[in-house]
Short mmCIF file of C-alpha atoms in Angstrom, two decimals:
data_model
loop_
_atom_site.label_atom_id
_atom_site.label_comp_id
_atom_site.label_asym_id
_atom_site.label_seq_id
_atom_site.Cartn_x
_atom_site.Cartn_y
_atom_site.Cartn_z
CA MET A 1 -38.87 34.92 22.07
CA LEU A 2 -36.96 34.29 19.84
CA ALA A 3 -38.47 32.29 16.00
CA VAL A 4 -35.95 29.81 15.49
CA GLY A 5 -37.13 29.31 11.06
CA SER A 6 -40.45 27.01 10.33
CA GLU A 7 -37.80 23.90 9.69
CA TRP A 8 -36.47 24.06 13.36
CA GLY A 9 -39.80 25.23 15.22
CA GLY A 10 -40.40 22.65 17.25
CA TYR A 11 -36.77 23.90 18.93
CA ALA A 12 -37.76 27.24 19.45
CA THR A 13 -37.11 28.38 23.20
CA LEU A 14 -38.50 30.89 25.30
CA VAL A 15 -35.29 31.98 26.95
CA PRO A 16 -33.70 35.38 28.25
CA THR A 17 -33.06 38.02 26.24
CA GLY A 18 -29.38 38.55 26.91
CA GLY A 19 -29.25 35.13 25.87
CA ALA A 20 -31.05 34.28 22.91
CA ARG A 21 -28.08 34.58 20.05
CA LYS A 22 -26.87 31.56 22.41
CA ALA A 23 -29.83 29.45 22.38
CA ALA A 24 -30.44 30.26 19.38
CA ARG A 25 -26.82 28.59 18.12
CA ALA A 26 -27.57 26.02 20.21
CA ALA A 27 -31.00 25.25 19.44
CA ALA A 28 -29.66 25.20 15.44
CA ASP A 29 -27.18 22.65 16.07
CA GLU A 30 -29.26 20.48 17.95
CA ALA A 31 -31.76 20.71 15.19
CA SER A 32 -29.09 19.94 12.49
CA GLU A 33 -27.81 17.17 14.51
CA GLN A 34 -31.64 16.24 14.41
CA LEU A 35 -31.45 16.44 10.71
CA GLY A 36 -28.02 14.90 10.23
CA ARG A 37 -29.30 11.50 11.69
CA GLN A 38 -32.20 11.60 9.97
CA GLY A 39 -29.93 12.33 6.84
CA ALA A 40 -27.82 9.82 7.37
CA ARG A 41 -30.03 7.60 8.51
CA GLN A 42 -32.03 8.01 4.44
CA ALA A 43 -28.83 8.36 2.39
CA SER A 44 -27.50 5.03 4.13
CA ARG A 45 -30.37 3.58 2.50
CA GLU A 46 -31.13 5.75 -1.16
CA LEU A 47 -26.83 7.04 -1.64
CA LYS A 48 -24.12 3.97 -3.02
CA PRO A 49 -22.20 2.00 -0.46
CA VAL A 50 -18.74 2.53 -0.80
CA VAL A 51 -15.80 -0.32 -0.02
CA ILE A 52 -12.36 0.22 1.63
CA GLY A 53 -10.03 -2.19 1.70
CA GLU A 54 -5.80 -2.49 0.48
CA ASN A 55 -4.77 -3.28 -2.77
CA MET A 56 -6.94 -1.16 -5.39
CA ARG A 57 -6.59 -3.11 -8.56
CA GLU A 58 -6.70 -5.95 -7.50
CA ARG A 59 -9.79 -6.12 -5.02
CA VAL A 60 -11.57 -2.94 -4.09
CA VAL A 61 -11.85 -2.06 -7.60
CA PRO A 62 -13.37 -5.72 -9.40
CA PHE A 63 -15.04 -5.95 -5.52
CA ALA A 64 -17.16 -2.84 -5.77
CA GLN A 65 -17.71 -3.43 -9.71
CA GLN A 66 -19.29 -6.69 -9.20
CA LYS A 67 -21.56 -5.21 -6.58
CA GLU A 68 -22.13 -1.89 -8.32
CA TYR A 69 -20.86 -0.02 -5.51
CA LEU A 70 -18.71 2.82 -5.54
CA THR A 71 -14.49 3.49 -4.25
CA ILE A 72 -12.34 6.61 -3.21
CA ASN A 73 -11.76 6.31 -6.76
CA ASP A 74 -15.45 7.65 -7.97
CA PHE A 75 -14.38 10.52 -5.33
CA VAL A 76 -10.85 11.73 -5.26
CA SER A 77 -8.76 12.34 -8.25
CA ASN A 78 -6.20 13.95 -6.67
CA TRP A 79 -4.85 11.21 -3.85
CA SER A 80 -3.18 12.69 -0.42
CA MET A 81 -4.02 11.01 2.98
CA GLU A 82 -5.42 14.07 3.85
CA ALA A 83 -7.87 13.82 0.94
CA ASN A 84 -8.20 10.17 2.15
CA ALA A 85 -9.44 10.92 5.55
CA ALA A 86 -11.45 13.82 4.40
CA TRP A 87 -13.35 11.16 1.87
CA ILE A 88 -14.16 8.78 4.70
CA ARG A 89 -15.70 11.44 7.28
CA ARG A 90 -17.59 12.54 4.05
CA MET A 91 -18.88 9.07 3.81
CA MET A 92 -19.65 9.06 7.14
CA ARG A 93 -21.13 11.86 7.45
CA GLU A 94 -23.95 10.66 4.59
CA GLY A 95 -24.37 7.61 5.90
CA ARG A 96 -23.26 6.15 3.41
CA ARG A 97 -22.26 2.30 4.33
CA ILE A 98 -18.82 1.38 4.26
CA ILE A 99 -17.78 -2.27 3.22
CA ASP A 100 -14.36 -3.19 4.41
CA ILE A 101 -12.91 -6.10 2.36
CA GLY A 102 -10.37 -5.96 5.19
CA PRO A 103 -6.50 -6.57 3.93
CA ASP A 104 -4.40 -8.05 1.17
CA PHE A 105 -3.25 -10.81 2.92
CA TYR A 106 -1.95 -12.66 -0.14
CA GLY A 107 -0.06 -9.29 -1.26
CA ARG A 108 1.48 -10.07 2.51
CA HIS A 109 3.23 -12.79 1.88
CA ALA A 110 4.24 -12.02 -1.45
CA GLY A 111 5.41 -8.32 -0.56
CA LEU A 112 8.80 -6.63 0.11
CA ARG A 113 7.67 -5.40 3.29
CA GLU A 114 5.58 -5.13 6.21
CA VAL A 115 2.87 -3.06 5.71
CA SER A 116 2.55 -0.22 7.85
CA CYS A 117 0.55 0.27 10.98
CA HIS A 118 1.40 3.83 10.79
CA LEU A 119 -1.65 5.77 10.69
CA HIS A 120 0.11 8.81 9.18
CA ARG A 121 1.43 6.78 6.27
CA HIS A 122 -0.46 3.39 5.76
CA ALA A 123 -4.10 4.87 4.13
CA TYR A 124 -6.27 1.51 4.96
CA ALA A 125 -5.07 2.20 8.38
CA LEU A 126 -6.04 5.76 8.80
CA GLU A 127 -9.19 4.44 7.42
CA ARG A 128 -9.96 1.67 9.43
CA TYR A 129 -8.73 4.12 12.81
CA LEU A 130 -11.61 6.58 11.44
CA LEU A 131 -14.14 4.41 11.22
CA LYS A 132 -13.88 2.65 14.39
CA GLY A 133 -17.80 2.86 16.29
CA TYR A 134 -19.50 4.15 12.87
CA PRO A 135 -22.57 1.73 12.68
CA ASN A 136 -22.21 1.94 8.52
CA TYR A 137 -19.61 0.19 8.90
CA GLU A 138 -19.46 -3.58 7.17
CA ARG A 139 -16.97 -6.26 7.82
CA ALA A 140 -16.54 -8.71 4.17
CA PHE A 141 -13.17 -10.07 5.62
CA VAL A 142 -12.61 -13.22 7.42
CA ARG A 143 -9.27 -12.91 9.75
CA ILE A 144 -7.58 -16.65 10.48
CA ARG A 145 -4.42 -17.43 12.47
CA THR A 146 -2.64 -19.73 10.74
CA PRO A 147 0.93 -21.28 11.56
CA ARG A 148 2.10 -19.19 8.85
CA GLY A 149 0.89 -16.14 10.67
CA ILE A 150 -2.53 -14.36 10.27
CA GLY A 151 -4.46 -15.02 7.21
CA GLY A 152 -8.06 -14.69 5.67
CA GLY A 153 -9.50 -12.78 2.76
CA VAL A 154 -12.70 -12.33 0.90
CA PRO A 155 -14.11 -15.83 0.81
CA GLY A 156 -15.71 -15.82 -2.98
CA LEU A 157 -13.38 -13.54 -4.43
CA SER A 158 -11.23 -13.64 -6.93
CA ARG A 159 -8.01 -11.82 -8.15
CA PRO A 160 -9.74 -10.63 -12.70
CA ALA A 161 -8.13 -13.30 -14.37
CA GLY A 162 -9.37 -14.81 -18.20
CA SER A 163 -8.60 -12.27 -21.69
CA GLY A 164 -9.36 -8.94 -19.43
CA LEU A 165 -5.47 -9.47 -18.77
CA ILE A 166 -4.38 -9.43 -22.09
CA ILE A 167 -4.08 -6.23 -22.98
CA GLU A 168 -2.99 -4.46 -26.60
CA PRO A 169 1.25 -5.01 -26.87
CA PHE A 170 2.94 -2.03 -25.41
CA VAL A 171 3.82 0.16 -28.00
CA PRO A 172 6.54 2.74 -27.35
CA MET B 1 -4.90 0.11 -23.72
CA SER B 2 -1.69 -0.12 -26.76
CA ASN B 3 -0.28 3.66 -27.31
CA VAL B 4 0.33 5.54 -23.74
CA SER B 5 1.35 9.22 -23.08
CA PHE B 6 3.40 9.20 -19.90
CA THR B 7 2.82 12.64 -20.09
CA GLU B 8 -0.79 12.27 -19.29
CA LEU B 9 0.00 10.01 -16.57
CA ASP B 10 0.38 11.23 -13.18
CA PRO B 11 3.86 11.77 -11.96
CA PHE B 12 3.39 8.82 -9.37
CA ASN B 13 1.75 5.80 -11.81
CA ARG B 14 5.03 7.25 -14.33
CA ALA B 15 7.22 6.63 -11.90
CA PHE B 16 6.39 3.06 -11.99
CA PHE B 17 5.70 2.77 -15.48
CA GLU B 18 9.73 4.41 -16.08
CA THR B 19 11.23 2.22 -13.33
CA TYR B 20 9.93 -0.96 -13.79
CA LEU B 21 9.55 -0.90 -18.01
CA SER B 22 13.63 -0.27 -17.80
CA LYS B 23 14.56 -2.75 -14.53
CA MET B 24 12.55 -5.55 -16.99
CA ARG B 25 13.47 -5.26 -20.48
CA PHE B 26 15.48 -8.61 -20.42
CA LEU B 27 11.97 -10.38 -19.96
CA GLU B 28 11.46 -8.81 -23.09
CA GLU B 29 14.91 -9.36 -24.87
CA ASP B 30 16.41 -12.49 -23.65
CA TRP B 31 12.93 -14.28 -22.37
CA GLY B 32 10.82 -13.23 -25.56
CA PHE B 33 7.68 -12.50 -22.79
CA ALA B 34 5.96 -9.62 -24.64
CA LYS B 35 4.58 -6.58 -22.59
CA HIS B 36 1.30 -4.94 -22.17
CA VAL B 37 0.41 -2.10 -20.23
CA ASP B 38 -2.87 -0.61 -17.98
CA PRO B 39 -2.58 2.03 -16.51
CA SER B 40 -5.10 3.37 -14.04
CA TYR B 41 -4.65 6.27 -11.66
CA TYR B 42 -5.01 4.38 -7.97
CA GLY B 43 -3.47 1.21 -9.72
CA SER B 44 -1.36 0.53 -13.09
CA LEU B 45 -0.30 -2.45 -14.24
CA LEU B 46 2.20 -3.94 -16.31
CA LEU B 47 1.84 -7.76 -17.58
CA TYR B 48 4.70 -9.43 -19.31
CA THR B 49 3.27 -12.61 -21.00
CA LYS B 50 3.92 -15.56 -22.38
CA GLY B 51 2.19 -17.97 -24.06
CA ARG B 52 -0.57 -18.48 -21.79
CA PHE B 53 1.75 -17.65 -19.03
CA ALA B 54 1.99 -13.40 -17.39
CA ILE B 55 4.51 -12.04 -15.27
CA MET B 56 2.40 -9.01 -13.43
CA PHE B 57 3.26 -6.41 -11.53
CA SER B 58 0.61 -4.00 -10.09
CA PHE B 59 1.18 -1.11 -8.78
CA GLU B 60 -0.58 0.48 -5.63
CA LEU B 61 -0.81 4.51 -5.11
CA ARG B 62 -1.73 4.94 -1.95
CA ASP B 63 1.11 2.44 -0.86
CA ASN B 64 3.59 3.51 -3.22
CA ARG B 65 4.23 -0.42 -4.14
CA VAL B 66 4.09 -3.38 -5.96
CA TYR B 67 2.50 -6.44 -6.42
CA LEU B 68 4.69 -9.37 -8.07
CA ARG B 69 2.88 -12.48 -9.37
CA MET B 70 3.29 -15.02 -11.52
CA GLN B 71 0.64 -16.92 -12.85
CA GLN B 72 -1.50 -18.32 -16.17
CA VAL B 73 -3.75 -15.38 -17.37
CA ASP B 74 -6.61 -17.36 -16.88
CA THR B 75 -6.31 -18.34 -13.69
CA ALA B 76 -8.46 -16.52 -11.28
CA ILE B 77 -6.54 -16.31 -7.57
CA PRO B 78 -8.89 -16.42 -4.45
CA ASP B 79 -8.48 -13.39 -2.10
CA VAL B 80 -8.24 -16.16 0.25
CA PHE B 81 -4.79 -16.75 2.11
CA PRO B 82 -2.79 -18.77 2.64
CA PRO B 83 -3.25 -22.27 0.35
CA GLU B 84 -3.09 -24.82 3.75
CA ALA B 85 -6.12 -22.74 5.13
CA PHE B 86 -8.28 -22.70 2.48
CA PRO B 87 -7.77 -26.03 0.65
CA ASP B 88 -10.93 -26.38 -0.57
CA VAL B 89 -10.75 -23.51 -2.77
CA TYR B 90 -7.06 -23.66 -3.96
CA SER B 91 -7.37 -27.63 -4.93
CA ARG B 92 -8.85 -26.39 -7.80
CA ILE B 93 -6.76 -24.41 -9.00
CA GLN B 94 -4.40 -26.31 -12.03
CA ASP B 95 -1.58 -23.80 -12.48
CA PRO B 96 2.26 -24.65 -12.58
CA LEU B 97 3.69 -20.66 -12.07
CA PHE B 98 1.21 -19.66 -9.72
CA GLU B 99 2.28 -22.80 -7.33
CA LEU B 100 5.96 -21.96 -8.27
CA PHE B 101 5.52 -18.70 -7.43
CA LEU B 102 4.14 -19.60 -4.10
CA ARG B 103 6.92 -21.29 -3.08
CA LEU B 104 9.47 -19.14 -3.63
CA PRO B 105 10.89 -17.31 -0.07
CA LEU B 106 10.03 -13.83 -0.82
CA ARG B 107 10.19 -12.51 2.49
CA GLU B 108 13.65 -14.55 2.98
CA GLU B 109 15.11 -13.48 -0.30
CA TYR B 110 14.15 -9.70 0.39
CA GLN B 111 16.32 -9.41 3.74
CA GLN B 112 19.24 -10.90 2.55
CA PHE B 113 18.87 -8.48 -0.42
CA PHE B 114 18.79 -5.34 1.49
CA SER B 115 21.31 -4.73 4.86
CA LYS B 116 19.12 -3.38 7.68
CA ALA B 117 20.73 -0.09 6.76
CA GLU B 118 19.24 -0.08 3.46
CA ARG B 119 15.58 -1.22 4.50
CA LYS B 120 15.45 1.54 7.58
CA ARG B 121 16.27 3.79 4.22
CA LEU B 122 13.48 2.84 2.47
CA GLU B 123 11.18 3.09 4.89
CA GLN B 124 11.72 6.49 4.91
CA LEU B 125 11.96 7.25 1.58
CA ILE B 126 8.33 5.30 1.43
CA GLU B 127 6.70 8.32 4.69
CA LEU B 128 8.48 10.86 2.19
CA ALA B 129 6.51 9.47 -0.92
CA VAL B 130 3.70 8.53 0.71
CA VAL B 131 3.11 11.56 3.23
CA GLN B 132 4.53 14.20 1.49
CA ARG B 133 3.64 13.15 -2.14
CA ASP B 134 8.15 13.16 -2.70
CA VAL B 135 7.70 11.76 -6.08
CA GLU B 136 11.49 11.54 -6.02
CA ALA B 137 11.36 9.30 -3.07
CA ALA B 138 8.69 7.47 -4.67
CA ARG B 139 10.98 6.74 -7.43
CA ALA B 140 13.64 5.54 -5.36
CA VAL B 141 12.12 2.93 -3.56
CA LEU B 142 10.26 1.69 -7.32
CA GLU B 143 14.26 1.78 -8.82
CA LYS B 144 15.04 -0.02 -5.18
CA GLU B 145 11.92 -2.40 -5.73
CA ALA B 146 12.34 -2.78 -9.11
CA GLU B 147 15.81 -4.03 -8.89
CA PHE B 148 14.79 -6.29 -6.36
CA HIS B 149 12.15 -7.84 -8.13
CA ALA B 150 14.45 -8.33 -10.73
CA TYR B 151 17.12 -9.97 -8.64
CA ILE B 152 14.33 -12.88 -7.90
CA LEU B 153 12.65 -13.13 -11.50
CA ARG B 154 17.06 -13.81 -12.35
CA LYS B 155 17.56 -16.18 -9.40
CA TYR B 156 14.98 -18.20 -10.42
CA GLN B 157 14.48 -17.84 -14.37
CA PRO B 158 15.77 -21.90 -14.72
CA GLN B 159 12.51 -22.88 -12.85
CA ILE B 160 9.86 -21.06 -14.62
CA LEU B 161 11.44 -20.72 -17.71
CA GLN B 162 10.81 -24.52 -17.41
CA VAL B 163 7.37 -24.79 -16.50
CA VAL B 164 6.38 -21.42 -19.50
CA GLU B 165 8.43 -24.01 -21.95
CA ALA B 166 6.77 -27.41 -20.89
CA ALA B 167 3.77 -26.33 -20.99
CA SER B 168 4.26 -24.38 -24.60
CA ALA B 169 5.67 -27.66 -25.54
CA GLU B 170 2.56 -29.49 -24.38
CA SER B 171 0.26 -27.10 -26.35
CA GLY B 172 2.40 -27.32 -29.23
CA GLU B 173 2.80 -23.09 -29.04
CA ALA B 174 6.21 -21.94 -30.64
#
């Protein structure tokens, strides 16, 4: 008989000695998964949600501040595509609610170039790809078809304005 | 932030500020706007104001791109777009500079400003900047896009300044 530790006691199994190590590993994996799922459910209730979307400065961060949620800004201080992907995976492992505020439809109109849909060079596209099927994903934006193409956005969200924009004049 | 030391910034935000401050000098020297900067890792802001009007350049670190916008500083711009699809939201906005900005044919201008070969080269540089974190590639992209933004502002200077100066005259500002 193989004892698999008290917390995994329920997963201990009677196995022939030769397969003990393999069975223990399988039991441990199953237990980890089970605990992981429980942890994720618990985390989704306790950990702050995170916000994703295009345009960190004008959309993602203000939306998160308004709701007291977090963004990648609160976790990753040296950005790269790899760090971005690792961050999303971590948020999923932790079972956090992930709020998607979507593309910057206005920015796409005013932008100089088409936003790339290639996952390897567009962080938001990569995030969306990684989040496919994630149960704690929530979409906060609308998307509509217009004569000018695709439009939409987050109803009720405004870009920061007012005195907050007026900073002291720059002194080189 | 009033005193910014560029050496404290990461190389990508530094490239943004150095490029745009240089290319947009005419906004201060010729147009009489005042410059403001607000660095932030994931997205810095460079703002030029005159009276209650602002020309804004917002840098997005993750895409190595810059958003241009013109508006009154106290106008809250809705996130939803385009205006014709959300008429109730946009009908509340009374901002002549933002209305002018929305009418600018930016996409068409962009296609005309850069040849097909230049656009292809830019795409390659963008990939290097974003995926490889190549600062020189990022700077080259920012240089080109700043040139385009400067071209747009100069081309539409009469209309822009007409809005700014008419409103200033109405309110009695200098």
